[in-house]
Amino acid sequence: MQQQYIRNFCIIAHIDHGKSTLADRLLEQTHTISQRELKDQVLDDMDLERERGITIKSHAIRMHYKARDGHEYIFNLIDTPGHVDFSYEVSRSLAAAEGALLVVDAAQGIEAQTISNLYMAIENDLQIIPVINKIDLPSAQIDVVTHQIVELLGCGEEEILLVSGKTGQGVDALLEAIIRHIPPPQGDPDGKLQALIFDSIFDPYRGAISYIRIFNGRLNKNDSIRFFNTRRSFLAEEIGILKLKREAVNQLTAGEVGYLVSGAKNVQDTRVGDTVTHAKDGADQPLPGYKEVKPMVFSGLYPVVTEDFENLREALDKLALNDSALTYEPETSKALGFGFRVGFLGLLHMEIVHERLEREFDLSIINTVPNVVFKINLTNGRTVEIDNPADFPDPVTIVSIEEPYIFAQIITPPEYIGAIMKLSTEKRAIFKTTEYIDPSRADMQFFFPLSEVIFDFYDKLKSVTRGYASFDYEFDQYRESKMIKLDILINGEPLDALSTIVHIDKAYEMGQRLCRHLKELIPRQMFEVIIQAAIGTKIISRQTVKALRKNVTAKCYGGDISRKRKLLEKQKEGKKRMKQVGRVNIPQQAFLAVLSMETDKK
């Protein structure tokens, strides 16, 4: 296929603005899938995606379209996620495309991630086609949203396309606009091979399968290839194009998107963002990838059954293959044994990884309290970075502590500004500015400590704004803060898995609530269980789980009272001994107690 008849594009939008439904209509209109295969969100093939109604993984698919000019075109579409935690998936897709459909909901208008994804696309020099979706809704405000897009993009009203992903209205015009506005791929088919890996999946039978976009040269089946990152060489056992299922071909040329089965069994060999070239007479330089995303939130993952440690390692290996933002390293805990310290982009990302480990790999996992990375300046002049409270240095050696701040953008109807300001103040935010997109939408900008956002901020924001506000953020910088380590003690022994680093103003409240939670969650034992929250050697909160009492006098009926007293004294002595040697049985829910603070019973 000649390059002039190829179009590579992706769909970007805020969460729930209809990207996946619009992709369904494009597949239907180009006859890529039959009526029998058609179902809602056909590209969302993961169970979790279908249940939650969100896109988690990017999906690539090839379509053939016969245009009005009589030529047949190849469209390579990459459907992308909308949730802020999966923005790294969007950055990969943009690296492999020449254009983007910017989809805006006709009822909701421009929201926070619409803007951040747009800026990402502009940075990648992509041609933007603005699309207003859901025009069939009774609540659609087409004139208002058109004005918002014109203000944001600086385009003419006639350039904005009106479509309905549900009914298919306007999809024909959209397909023609893709041909007119999105440029064909540039690249030298006769040059040295350079192919960008923009995604990978793990197949238990074939090993690592890379999704590639060829920028220069040609790739033939059975070519000897080399990965720039690892310098390792493999054979291109199978190459092909991505339709609803993979279809093998003998050659991929510059401008095409496809897949590569290289026989690489080690998941580390096929890194996303890496460049593939020929082993002999290959390219001298790799392609510029996209910036590597650093995890923002860290949590310990421990198998409930200790013997599952190696299975957990293998499962994380396989997940990390097609999730470039996932990082992990082994760690140990006195309470939980052997596990891993895992880095995530946010709480939804953590939740998805946890569920995938349990569903796809049949593992039972305990999550510890999530933490961000703190920079600690010590008296000896060194600066250490810690993401685990267990590594917190002796307070005497600390000069100052810096925590990560994010730049946050909240787009909301003006009537909720007061409630958002109150919530932001509670979360230690620094207010920057408020700008009005139009009379019905305000763009509020803040600097937030990341540690305040990762717990329950998003839920509270949706609650105080009745779901109307949208939220997006990016890392800003480290700022000095008064942070301290909060320990939880069970019968005098610190429980390292529940330690956390908090701001000094919130330590007392956090300690009180944690102790109350644990009192409800820890089952009663044959001895008294004392739960304490401590800062250093100072106890700031205490709760007691009363001991169970066995009726040792049940068989004593009548007779002298001294006999009963003797048995009760004996029981008392036994409980003292048991308390000295007894280990408290702490259920799995206790380790998630910190995450569910909102269910705190007053």
Coordinates of C-alpha atoms in Angstrom, one line a residue:
M1 CA 0.0 0.0 0.0
Q2 CA 1.4 3.4 -1.0
Q3 CA 1.9 5.8 1.9
Q4 CA -0.4 8.5 0.5
Y5 CA -3.3 6.2 1.1
I6 CA -2.5 5.5 4.8
R7 CA -3.9 7.5 7.7
N8 CA -2.7 6.9 11.3
F9 CA -4.8 8.6 14.0
C10 CA -6.1 8.2 17.6
I11 CA -9.1 9.4 19.5
I12 CA -8.5 11.5 22.6
A13 CA -11.1 12.9 25.0
H14 CA -12.1 13.2 28.6
I15 CA -13.4 10.0 30.3
D16 CA -16.9 9.0 29.3
H17 CA -17.2 11.4 26.3
G18 CA -17.9 8.5 23.9
K19 CA -14.5 7.5 22.4
S20 CA -15.1 3.7 22.4
T21 CA -18.7 4.1 21.1
L22 CA -17.5 6.4 18.3
A23 CA -14.8 3.8 17.5
D24 CA -17.6 1.1 17.2
R25 CA -19.3 3.3 14.6
L26 CA -16.1 3.8 12.6
L27 CA -15.6 0.0 12.6
E28 CA -19.2 -0.6 11.5
Q29 CA -19.1 2.1 8.8
T30 CA -15.9 0.7 7.2
H31 CA -17.2 -2.9 7.4
T32 CA -14.2 -3.9 9.5
I33 CA -16.5 -6.0 11.7
S34 CA -19.7 -7.8 10.7
Q35 CA -23.1 -7.3 12.4
R36 CA -22.6 -10.7 14.1
E37 CA -19.4 -9.5 15.8
L38 CA -20.7 -6.1 16.7
K39 CA -21.2 -5.3 20.4
D40 CA -20.9 -2.2 22.5
Q41 CA -17.3 -1.0 23.1
V42 CA -15.9 -3.8 20.9
L43 CA -12.3 -2.7 21.4
D44 CA -12.6 -2.9 25.2
D45 CA -11.9 -6.6 25.4
M46 CA -10.7 -6.8 29.1
D47 CA -13.4 -8.0 31.6
L48 CA -12.5 -5.0 33.9
E49 CA -13.0 -2.5 31.0
R50 CA -16.5 -3.9 30.2
E51 CA -17.6 -4.0 33.8
R52 CA -16.4 -0.5 34.7
G53 CA -17.3 1.0 31.3
I54 CA -13.8 2.6 30.9
T55 CA -10.9 2.0 28.6
I56 CA -7.8 0.9 30.5
K57 CA -5.5 -0.3 27.6
S58 CA -4.9 1.4 24.2
H59 CA -6.3 -0.7 21.3
A60 CA -5.1 -0.5 17.7
I61 CA -7.1 -1.7 14.7
R62 CA -6.8 -1.4 10.9
M63 CA -9.8 -0.4 8.7
H64 CA -10.2 -0.3 4.9
Y65 CA -12.3 2.6 3.6
K66 CA -13.4 3.3 0.1
A67 CA -13.5 7.1 -0.2
R68 CA -15.7 9.3 -2.4
D69 CA -12.7 10.0 -4.7
G70 CA -12.7 6.2 -5.6
H71 CA -9.4 5.4 -3.8
E72 CA -9.2 2.8 -1.0
Y73 CA -7.5 4.1 2.2
I74 CA -6.1 2.3 5.2
F75 CA -7.0 3.8 8.5
N76 CA -5.0 2.7 11.6
L77 CA -7.1 3.7 14.6
I78 CA -5.8 3.7 18.2
D79 CA -8.5 4.0 20.8
T80 CA -7.1 5.5 24.0
P81 CA -8.1 5.7 27.7
G82 CA -9.6 8.9 29.2
H83 CA -8.9 8.5 32.9
V84 CA -6.1 10.6 34.3
D85 CA -4.3 7.5 35.8
F86 CA -3.9 6.1 32.2
S87 CA -2.6 9.2 30.5
Y88 CA 0.7 7.3 29.8
E89 CA -1.3 5.1 27.4
V90 CA -2.4 8.2 25.6
S91 CA 1.2 9.4 25.2
R92 CA 2.2 6.1 23.5
S93 CA -0.7 6.2 21.1
L94 CA 0.2 9.8 20.1
A95 CA 3.8 8.8 19.4
A96 CA 2.5 6.3 16.7
A97 CA 0.0 8.7 15.0
E98 CA -0.1 11.7 12.7
G99 CA -3.5 13.0 13.7
A100 CA -6.1 13.0 16.5
L101 CA -9.8 13.2 16.8
L102 CA -10.5 15.5 19.8
V103 CA -13.9 14.3 21.0
V104 CA -16.1 16.6 23.2
D105 CA -19.4 15.6 24.7
A106 CA -22.2 17.9 23.4
A107 CA -23.9 17.9 26.9
Q108 CA -20.8 18.1 29.1
G109 CA -18.6 20.4 27.1
I110 CA -14.8 20.8 27.5
E111 CA -13.5 19.1 30.7
A112 CA -10.1 19.0 32.4
Q113 CA -8.6 16.1 30.5
T114 CA -9.9 17.3 27.2
I115 CA -7.4 20.2 27.7
S116 CA -4.5 18.1 29.0
N117 CA -4.8 15.5 26.2
L118 CA -5.1 18.3 23.6
Y119 CA -1.8 19.9 24.8
M120 CA -0.2 16.4 24.7
A121 CA -1.3 16.0 21.0
I122 CA -0.1 19.6 20.1
E123 CA 3.3 18.8 21.6
N124 CA 3.5 15.7 19.3
D125 CA 2.7 18.0 16.3
L126 CA -0.5 16.1 15.5
Q127 CA -3.2 17.4 13.2
I128 CA -6.3 17.9 15.4
I129 CA -9.9 17.3 14.1
P130 CA -12.4 18.7 16.6
V131 CA -15.5 16.5 17.0
I132 CA -18.7 17.2 19.0
N133 CA -20.2 13.8 20.0
K134 CA -23.6 12.8 21.4
I135 CA -25.5 15.5 19.4
D136 CA -28.6 13.2 19.6
L137 CA -29.0 13.9 23.4
P138 CA -31.9 16.1 24.4
S139 CA -29.5 18.0 26.7
A140 CA -27.0 18.7 23.9
Q141 CA -25.7 22.3 23.9
I142 CA -24.1 22.4 20.5
D143 CA -23.8 26.2 20.2
V144 CA -22.2 26.5 23.7
V145 CA -19.7 23.6 23.1
T146 CA -18.8 24.9 19.6
H147 CA -18.0 28.3 21.2
Q148 CA -15.8 26.6 23.8
I149 CA -13.9 24.6 21.2
V150 CA -13.3 27.7 19.0
E151 CA -12.0 29.6 22.1
L152 CA -9.7 26.6 23.0
L153 CA -8.3 25.7 19.5
G154 CA -8.7 29.0 17.6
C155 CA -10.3 27.1 14.7
G156 CA -13.4 28.1 12.6
E157 CA -16.9 26.9 13.5
E158 CA -17.1 25.2 10.1
E159 CA -14.1 23.0 11.0
I160 CA -15.9 21.3 13.9
L161 CA -17.7 18.1 13.0
L162 CA -21.0 17.1 14.6
V163 CA -21.5 13.3 15.1
S164 CA -23.4 10.8 17.2
G165 CA -21.5 7.7 18.2
K166 CA -24.7 6.1 19.2
T167 CA -26.8 6.6 16.0
G168 CA -23.9 6.9 13.5
Q169 CA -25.1 10.4 12.4
G170 CA -22.2 12.4 10.8
V171 CA -19.7 9.5 10.8
D172 CA -19.5 9.5 7.0
A173 CA -18.4 13.1 7.0
L174 CA -15.9 12.3 9.7
L175 CA -14.3 9.6 7.6
E176 CA -13.9 12.0 4.7
A177 CA -12.5 14.7 7.0
I178 CA -9.8 12.2 8.2
I179 CA -8.6 11.8 4.6
R180 CA -8.6 15.5 4.0
H181 CA -7.1 16.8 7.2
I182 CA -4.7 14.1 8.6
P183 CA -1.5 14.0 6.6
P184 CA -0.2 10.6 5.3
P185 CA 2.8 9.2 7.1
Q186 CA 6.3 10.4 6.1
G187 CA 9.2 8.0 6.0
D188 CA 11.6 6.3 3.6
P189 CA 10.5 2.8 2.7
D190 CA 14.0 2.1 1.2
G191 CA 15.8 3.4 4.3
K192 CA 17.2 1.5 7.3
L193 CA 14.5 -0.1 9.4
Q194 CA 13.2 2.0 12.4
A195 CA 10.1 0.8 14.1
L196 CA 8.6 2.1 17.4
I197 CA 7.1 -0.3 19.9
F198 CA 4.0 1.6 21.1
D199 CA 2.5 -1.3 23.1
S200 CA 3.1 -4.9 24.0
I201 CA 1.0 -7.8 25.2
F202 CA 2.0 -11.1 26.7
D203 CA 0.8 -14.3 25.1
P204 CA 1.3 -17.5 27.1
Y205 CA 2.0 -19.5 23.9
R206 CA 3.9 -16.9 21.7
G207 CA 5.7 -14.9 24.4
A208 CA 6.0 -11.1 24.1
I209 CA 4.0 -9.6 21.2
S210 CA 5.0 -6.1 20.2
Y211 CA 2.7 -3.6 18.5
I212 CA 4.8 -1.5 16.2
R213 CA 4.6 1.5 13.9
I214 CA 7.2 1.5 11.1
F215 CA 8.7 4.9 10.5
N216 CA 11.5 4.0 8.0
G217 CA 12.4 0.9 6.0
R218 CA 10.7 -2.5 5.6
L219 CA 10.3 -5.5 8.0
N220 CA 10.0 -8.9 6.4
K221 CA 9.0 -12.2 8.0
N222 CA 12.0 -14.1 9.3
D223 CA 14.3 -11.0 9.3
S224 CA 16.9 -10.9 11.9
I225 CA 16.1 -8.0 14.2
R226 CA 17.7 -6.1 17.1
F227 CA 16.2 -4.1 20.0
F228 CA 18.1 -0.9 20.8
N229 CA 17.3 -1.0 24.5
T230 CA 18.7 -4.4 25.3
R231 CA 21.0 -4.8 22.2
R232 CA 19.6 -8.4 21.9
S233 CA 18.8 -9.9 18.6
F234 CA 15.8 -12.1 17.6
L235 CA 14.1 -13.5 14.6
A236 CA 10.8 -11.9 13.3
E237 CA 9.0 -15.2 13.5
E238 CA 5.6 -13.6 12.6
I239 CA 4.6 -10.1 11.5
G240 CA 1.1 -8.9 10.7
I241 CA -1.6 -6.3 10.8
L242 CA -4.1 -5.6 13.6
K243 CA -7.7 -6.2 12.7
L244 CA -10.2 -7.5 15.3
K245 CA -7.8 -10.5 15.4
R246 CA -4.2 -10.6 14.4
E247 CA -3.6 -11.3 10.7
A248 CA -0.2 -12.5 9.5
V249 CA 1.5 -10.8 6.5
N250 CA 4.9 -11.2 4.9
Q251 CA 6.0 -7.6 4.9
L252 CA 5.3 -4.3 6.7
T253 CA 6.6 -1.1 5.2
A254 CA 7.1 2.5 6.3
G255 CA 3.9 4.2 7.6
E256 CA 2.2 0.9 8.5
V257 CA 1.1 -0.2 12.0
G258 CA 1.2 -3.9 12.9
Y259 CA 2.5 -6.5 15.3
L260 CA 5.7 -8.5 15.7
V261 CA 6.2 -11.9 17.3
S262 CA 10.0 -12.1 17.9
G263 CA 10.2 -15.2 20.1
A264 CA 11.3 -13.0 23.1
K265 CA 10.3 -15.0 26.2
N266 CA 11.7 -12.5 28.7
V267 CA 9.3 -9.7 29.2
Q268 CA 12.1 -7.2 29.7
D269 CA 13.3 -7.6 26.1
T270 CA 10.4 -5.8 24.5
R271 CA 10.2 -2.4 26.2
V272 CA 7.5 0.0 25.1
G273 CA 9.1 3.1 23.5
D274 CA 12.1 1.0 22.2
T275 CA 13.1 1.0 18.6
V276 CA 13.4 -2.2 16.4
T277 CA 16.0 -2.3 13.6
H278 CA 17.7 -5.0 11.5
A279 CA 20.5 -7.0 13.3
K280 CA 22.8 -6.4 10.2
D281 CA 23.1 -3.1 8.5
G282 CA 20.5 -1.6 10.9
A283 CA 19.8 2.1 11.8
D284 CA 22.5 3.9 13.9
Q285 CA 20.1 5.9 16.1
P286 CA 16.8 4.9 17.8
L287 CA 13.7 6.8 17.3
P288 CA 12.9 9.5 19.8
G289 CA 10.5 7.7 22.1
Y290 CA 8.2 9.6 24.4
K291 CA 9.1 10.6 28.0
E292 CA 9.1 7.8 30.4
V293 CA 6.4 8.1 33.0
K294 CA 7.5 8.0 36.7
P295 CA 5.2 6.3 39.2
M296 CA 3.7 8.7 41.7
V297 CA 2.2 6.4 44.3
F298 CA 3.9 3.4 46.0
S299 CA 2.3 0.5 47.9
G300 CA 3.5 -2.9 49.2
L301 CA 1.9 -5.9 47.6
Y302 CA 2.1 -9.2 49.6
P303 CA 0.7 -12.6 48.8
V304 CA -1.7 -13.9 51.5
V305 CA -0.1 -17.3 51.1
T306 CA 3.7 -17.0 51.5
E307 CA 4.3 -19.8 48.9
D308 CA 2.7 -17.5 46.2
F309 CA 5.7 -15.1 46.3
E310 CA 7.3 -16.4 43.1
N311 CA 3.9 -16.5 41.3
L312 CA 3.4 -12.9 42.3
R313 CA 6.8 -12.0 40.8
E314 CA 5.9 -13.7 37.5
A315 CA 2.5 -12.0 37.4
L316 CA 4.1 -8.6 37.9
D317 CA 6.6 -9.4 35.2
K318 CA 3.8 -10.0 32.7
L319 CA 1.7 -7.0 33.8
A320 CA 4.8 -4.7 33.5
L321 CA 5.3 -5.8 29.9
N322 CA 2.2 -3.8 28.7
D323 CA 2.1 -1.3 31.5
S324 CA 5.2 0.8 31.2
A325 CA 4.3 2.8 34.3
L326 CA 4.4 -0.2 36.7
T327 CA 7.6 -0.5 38.7
Y328 CA 8.4 -3.0 41.5
E329 CA 11.2 -4.3 43.7
P330 CA 11.2 -7.0 46.4
E331 CA 10.8 -5.9 50.1
T332 CA 10.1 -7.7 53.4
S333 CA 7.7 -6.8 56.3
K334 CA 7.7 -8.2 59.8
A335 CA 4.0 -8.5 59.7
L336 CA 3.4 -9.7 56.1
G337 CA 6.6 -11.5 55.1
F338 CA 8.0 -11.3 51.6
G339 CA 6.4 -9.1 48.9
F340 CA 7.1 -6.2 46.5
R341 CA 7.1 -2.4 46.7
V342 CA 5.1 -1.4 43.6
G343 CA 4.9 2.0 41.9
F344 CA 1.6 3.2 40.4
L345 CA 0.4 6.4 38.7
G346 CA -2.6 6.8 41.0
L347 CA -5.2 5.0 43.1
L348 CA -7.3 3.8 40.1
H349 CA -4.2 2.4 38.5
M350 CA -3.4 0.6 41.8
E351 CA -6.9 -0.8 42.1
I352 CA -6.8 -2.1 38.5
V353 CA -3.5 -3.8 39.0
H354 CA -4.7 -5.4 42.2
E355 CA -7.9 -6.7 40.5
R356 CA -5.9 -8.0 37.4
L357 CA -3.5 -9.9 39.7
E358 CA -6.4 -11.6 41.5
R359 CA -8.5 -12.3 38.4
E360 CA -6.0 -13.1 35.7
F361 CA -3.4 -14.8 37.9
D362 CA -5.6 -16.2 40.6
L363 CA -3.6 -14.6 43.5
S364 CA -4.8 -13.4 46.9
I365 CA -3.0 -10.0 47.6
I366 CA -2.7 -7.7 50.6
N367 CA -2.1 -4.0 49.7
T368 CA -0.4 -1.8 52.3
V369 CA -1.0 1.9 52.8
P370 CA -0.1 3.9 49.6
N371 CA 2.7 6.5 49.9
V372 CA 4.3 9.1 47.7
V373 CA 8.1 9.6 47.3
F374 CA 9.5 12.1 49.9
K375 CA 12.9 13.8 49.7
I376 CA 14.6 14.0 53.1
N377 CA 17.5 16.4 53.7
L378 CA 19.8 15.0 56.4
T379 CA 22.2 16.7 58.8
N380 CA 25.2 15.1 57.0
G381 CA 24.4 17.0 53.8
R382 CA 22.9 14.0 52.0
T383 CA 19.4 13.9 50.5
V384 CA 17.5 10.5 50.5
E385 CA 14.3 9.6 48.6
I386 CA 11.9 7.3 50.4
D387 CA 8.6 5.7 49.4
N388 CA 8.3 3.3 52.3
P389 CA 7.7 4.5 55.9
A390 CA 9.9 1.7 57.1
D391 CA 12.9 3.5 55.6
F392 CA 12.1 6.8 57.5
P393 CA 15.3 8.0 59.1
D394 CA 15.8 8.9 62.8
P395 CA 14.0 12.3 63.3
V396 CA 17.2 13.6 65.0
T397 CA 19.1 13.3 61.7
I398 CA 16.5 15.2 59.6
V399 CA 17.0 18.9 58.6
S400 CA 13.9 19.1 56.3
I401 CA 11.4 17.0 54.4
E402 CA 10.1 17.8 50.9
E403 CA 6.9 16.3 49.4
P404 CA 5.7 16.2 45.8
Y405 CA 3.1 18.8 44.7
I406 CA 0.9 18.6 41.6
F407 CA -0.6 21.3 39.5
A408 CA -4.4 20.5 39.4
Q409 CA -7.1 21.8 37.1
I410 CA -10.7 21.6 38.2
I411 CA -13.4 22.5 35.7
T412 CA -16.8 23.1 37.4
P413 CA -20.1 25.0 37.2
P414 CA -19.7 28.3 39.2
E415 CA -22.2 27.4 41.9
Y416 CA -19.8 24.8 43.3
I417 CA -16.7 27.1 43.6
G418 CA -17.3 27.7 47.4
A419 CA -17.5 23.9 48.1
I420 CA -14.4 23.2 46.1
M421 CA -12.5 26.0 47.9
K422 CA -13.5 24.5 51.3
L423 CA -12.4 21.0 50.2
S424 CA -9.1 22.2 48.8
T425 CA -8.3 24.1 52.0
E426 CA -8.9 20.9 54.0
K427 CA -6.4 19.2 51.6
R428 CA -3.7 21.8 52.2
A429 CA -4.0 23.2 48.6
I430 CA -2.4 26.4 47.4
F431 CA -4.9 28.4 45.3
K432 CA -3.6 29.8 42.0
T433 CA -6.4 31.2 39.8
T434 CA -9.9 30.9 38.5
E435 CA -10.7 31.6 34.9
Y436 CA -14.1 31.4 33.2
I437 CA -14.3 29.3 30.0
D438 CA -17.9 30.6 29.5
P439 CA -20.6 31.8 32.0
S440 CA -21.5 28.2 32.9
R441 CA -17.9 26.8 33.4
A442 CA -15.0 27.9 35.6
D443 CA -11.5 26.6 35.3
M444 CA -10.0 26.5 38.9
Q445 CA -6.2 25.9 39.3
F446 CA -4.4 24.8 42.4
F447 CA -1.2 23.3 43.7
F448 CA -2.0 20.2 45.8
P449 CA 0.3 17.9 47.9
L450 CA 0.1 14.6 46.1
S451 CA -0.3 12.7 49.3
E452 CA -3.6 14.5 50.0
V453 CA -5.0 13.7 46.6
I454 CA -4.2 9.9 46.4
F455 CA -6.7 8.8 49.0
D456 CA -10.2 10.2 48.7
F457 CA -10.0 13.6 47.0
Y458 CA -11.6 12.6 43.7
D459 CA -14.6 10.9 45.5
K460 CA -15.1 13.9 47.7
L461 CA -14.9 16.3 44.7
K462 CA -17.5 14.4 42.8
S463 CA -19.7 14.4 46.0
V464 CA -19.5 18.1 46.7
T465 CA -20.1 19.0 43.0
R466 CA -22.8 16.3 42.4
G467 CA -20.5 14.8 39.7
Y468 CA -20.3 18.0 37.6
A469 CA -16.7 18.9 38.2
S470 CA -13.8 17.3 36.3
F471 CA -10.3 16.9 37.6
D472 CA -6.9 16.6 35.9
Y473 CA -3.4 17.0 37.3
E474 CA 0.3 16.8 36.5
F475 CA 3.5 16.8 38.6
D476 CA 4.7 20.3 39.5
Q477 CA 7.7 20.2 42.0
Y478 CA 8.8 19.3 45.5
R479 CA 8.1 21.7 48.3
E480 CA 9.2 21.7 52.0
S481 CA 6.5 20.3 54.4
K482 CA 6.3 19.3 58.1
M483 CA 5.9 15.6 57.7
I484 CA 6.2 12.9 60.4
K485 CA 6.0 9.1 60.6
L486 CA 2.8 7.7 62.3
D487 CA 3.3 4.2 63.7
I488 CA 0.6 1.8 64.7
L489 CA 1.4 -0.5 67.7
I490 CA -0.5 -3.7 68.5
N491 CA 0.2 -4.8 72.1
G492 CA 3.3 -2.6 72.1
E493 CA 4.7 -4.0 68.8
P494 CA 4.9 -1.7 65.8
L495 CA 3.0 -3.0 62.8
D496 CA 5.2 -1.8 59.9
A497 CA 2.6 -2.6 57.2
L498 CA 0.3 0.1 58.7
S499 CA 2.9 2.8 59.3
T500 CA 2.4 6.0 57.2
I501 CA 4.0 9.4 56.7
V502 CA 1.5 12.3 57.4
H503 CA 1.5 16.1 57.8
I504 CA 2.0 17.1 61.5
D505 CA -1.4 18.9 61.5
K506 CA -3.2 15.8 60.5
A507 CA -1.4 13.2 62.5
Y508 CA -3.6 13.2 65.6
E509 CA -6.9 12.9 63.6
M510 CA -5.4 10.2 61.4
G511 CA -4.2 8.2 64.5
Q512 CA -7.6 8.4 66.2
R513 CA -9.5 7.3 63.1
L514 CA -7.0 4.4 62.3
C515 CA -7.3 3.1 65.9
R516 CA -11.1 3.2 65.7
H517 CA -11.1 1.3 62.4
L518 CA -8.7 -1.3 63.7
K519 CA -10.8 -1.9 66.8
E520 CA -13.7 -2.8 64.7
L521 CA -11.7 -5.0 62.3
I522 CA -9.5 -7.0 64.7
P523 CA -11.4 -10.0 66.0
R524 CA -11.5 -10.5 69.8
Q525 CA -8.8 -12.8 71.2
M526 CA -8.5 -14.8 74.4
F527 CA -6.5 -11.9 75.7
E528 CA -6.8 -8.1 75.6
V529 CA -5.5 -6.4 72.4
I530 CA -4.2 -2.8 72.8
I531 CA -4.1 -0.7 69.6
Q532 CA -2.1 2.5 69.8
A533 CA -1.0 5.3 67.4
A534 CA 2.4 6.8 68.1
I535 CA 4.7 9.5 66.8
G536 CA 8.2 8.5 67.9
T537 CA 7.8 7.5 71.6
K538 CA 4.7 9.7 72.1
I539 CA 1.3 7.8 72.1
I540 CA -1.4 9.9 70.6
S541 CA -4.3 7.5 70.5
R542 CA -5.4 4.2 72.1
Q543 CA -8.2 1.7 71.7
T544 CA -8.7 -1.7 73.4
V545 CA -10.2 -4.9 72.0
K546 CA -11.7 -6.6 75.1
A547 CA -10.7 -10.2 75.8
L548 CA -13.2 -13.1 75.2
R549 CA -14.2 -14.7 78.4
K550 CA -14.7 -18.5 78.5
N551 CA -17.2 -19.6 81.2
V552 CA -14.8 -21.7 83.3
T553 CA -17.4 -22.0 86.1
A554 CA -20.1 -23.6 84.0
K555 CA -19.7 -27.0 85.7
C556 CA -19.7 -25.5 89.2
Y557 CA -23.3 -25.6 90.5
G558 CA -24.0 -25.0 94.2
G559 CA -21.1 -25.5 96.7
D560 CA -18.7 -23.1 98.1
I561 CA -18.0 -19.7 96.3
S562 CA -14.3 -20.1 96.9
R563 CA -14.2 -22.9 94.4
K564 CA -15.5 -20.6 91.6
R565 CA -13.0 -17.9 92.7
K566 CA -10.1 -20.3 92.4
L567 CA -11.1 -21.2 88.8
L568 CA -11.5 -17.5 87.9
E569 CA -8.0 -16.7 89.4
K570 CA -6.5 -19.5 87.4
Q571 CA -8.1 -18.2 84.2
K572 CA -6.7 -14.7 84.9
E573 CA -3.2 -16.1 85.3
G574 CA -3.5 -18.1 82.1
K575 CA -4.6 -15.0 80.2
K576 CA -1.6 -13.0 81.4
R577 CA 0.7 -15.8 80.1
M578 CA -1.2 -15.9 76.8
K579 CA -0.8 -12.2 76.4
Q580 CA 3.0 -12.4 76.8
V581 CA 3.3 -15.1 74.1
G582 CA 0.2 -14.6 72.0
R583 CA 0.3 -13.2 68.4
V584 CA -2.7 -11.1 67.3
N585 CA -4.6 -12.4 64.3
I586 CA -5.0 -9.4 62.0
P587 CA -7.4 -9.8 59.1
Q588 CA -6.7 -8.6 55.5
Q589 CA -9.3 -5.8 55.8
A590 CA -7.2 -4.1 58.4
F591 CA -4.5 -3.3 55.9
L592 CA -7.1 -1.6 53.7
A593 CA -8.5 0.4 56.7
V594 CA -6.6 3.5 55.9
L595 CA -8.1 3.6 52.3
S596 CA -11.7 3.5 53.6
M597 CA -11.5 6.3 56.1
E598 CA -14.8 7.7 54.8
T599 CA -16.7 4.7 56.3
D600 CA -15.4 5.7 59.8
K601 CA -18.2 5.2 62.3
K602 CA -18.5 8.1 64.6

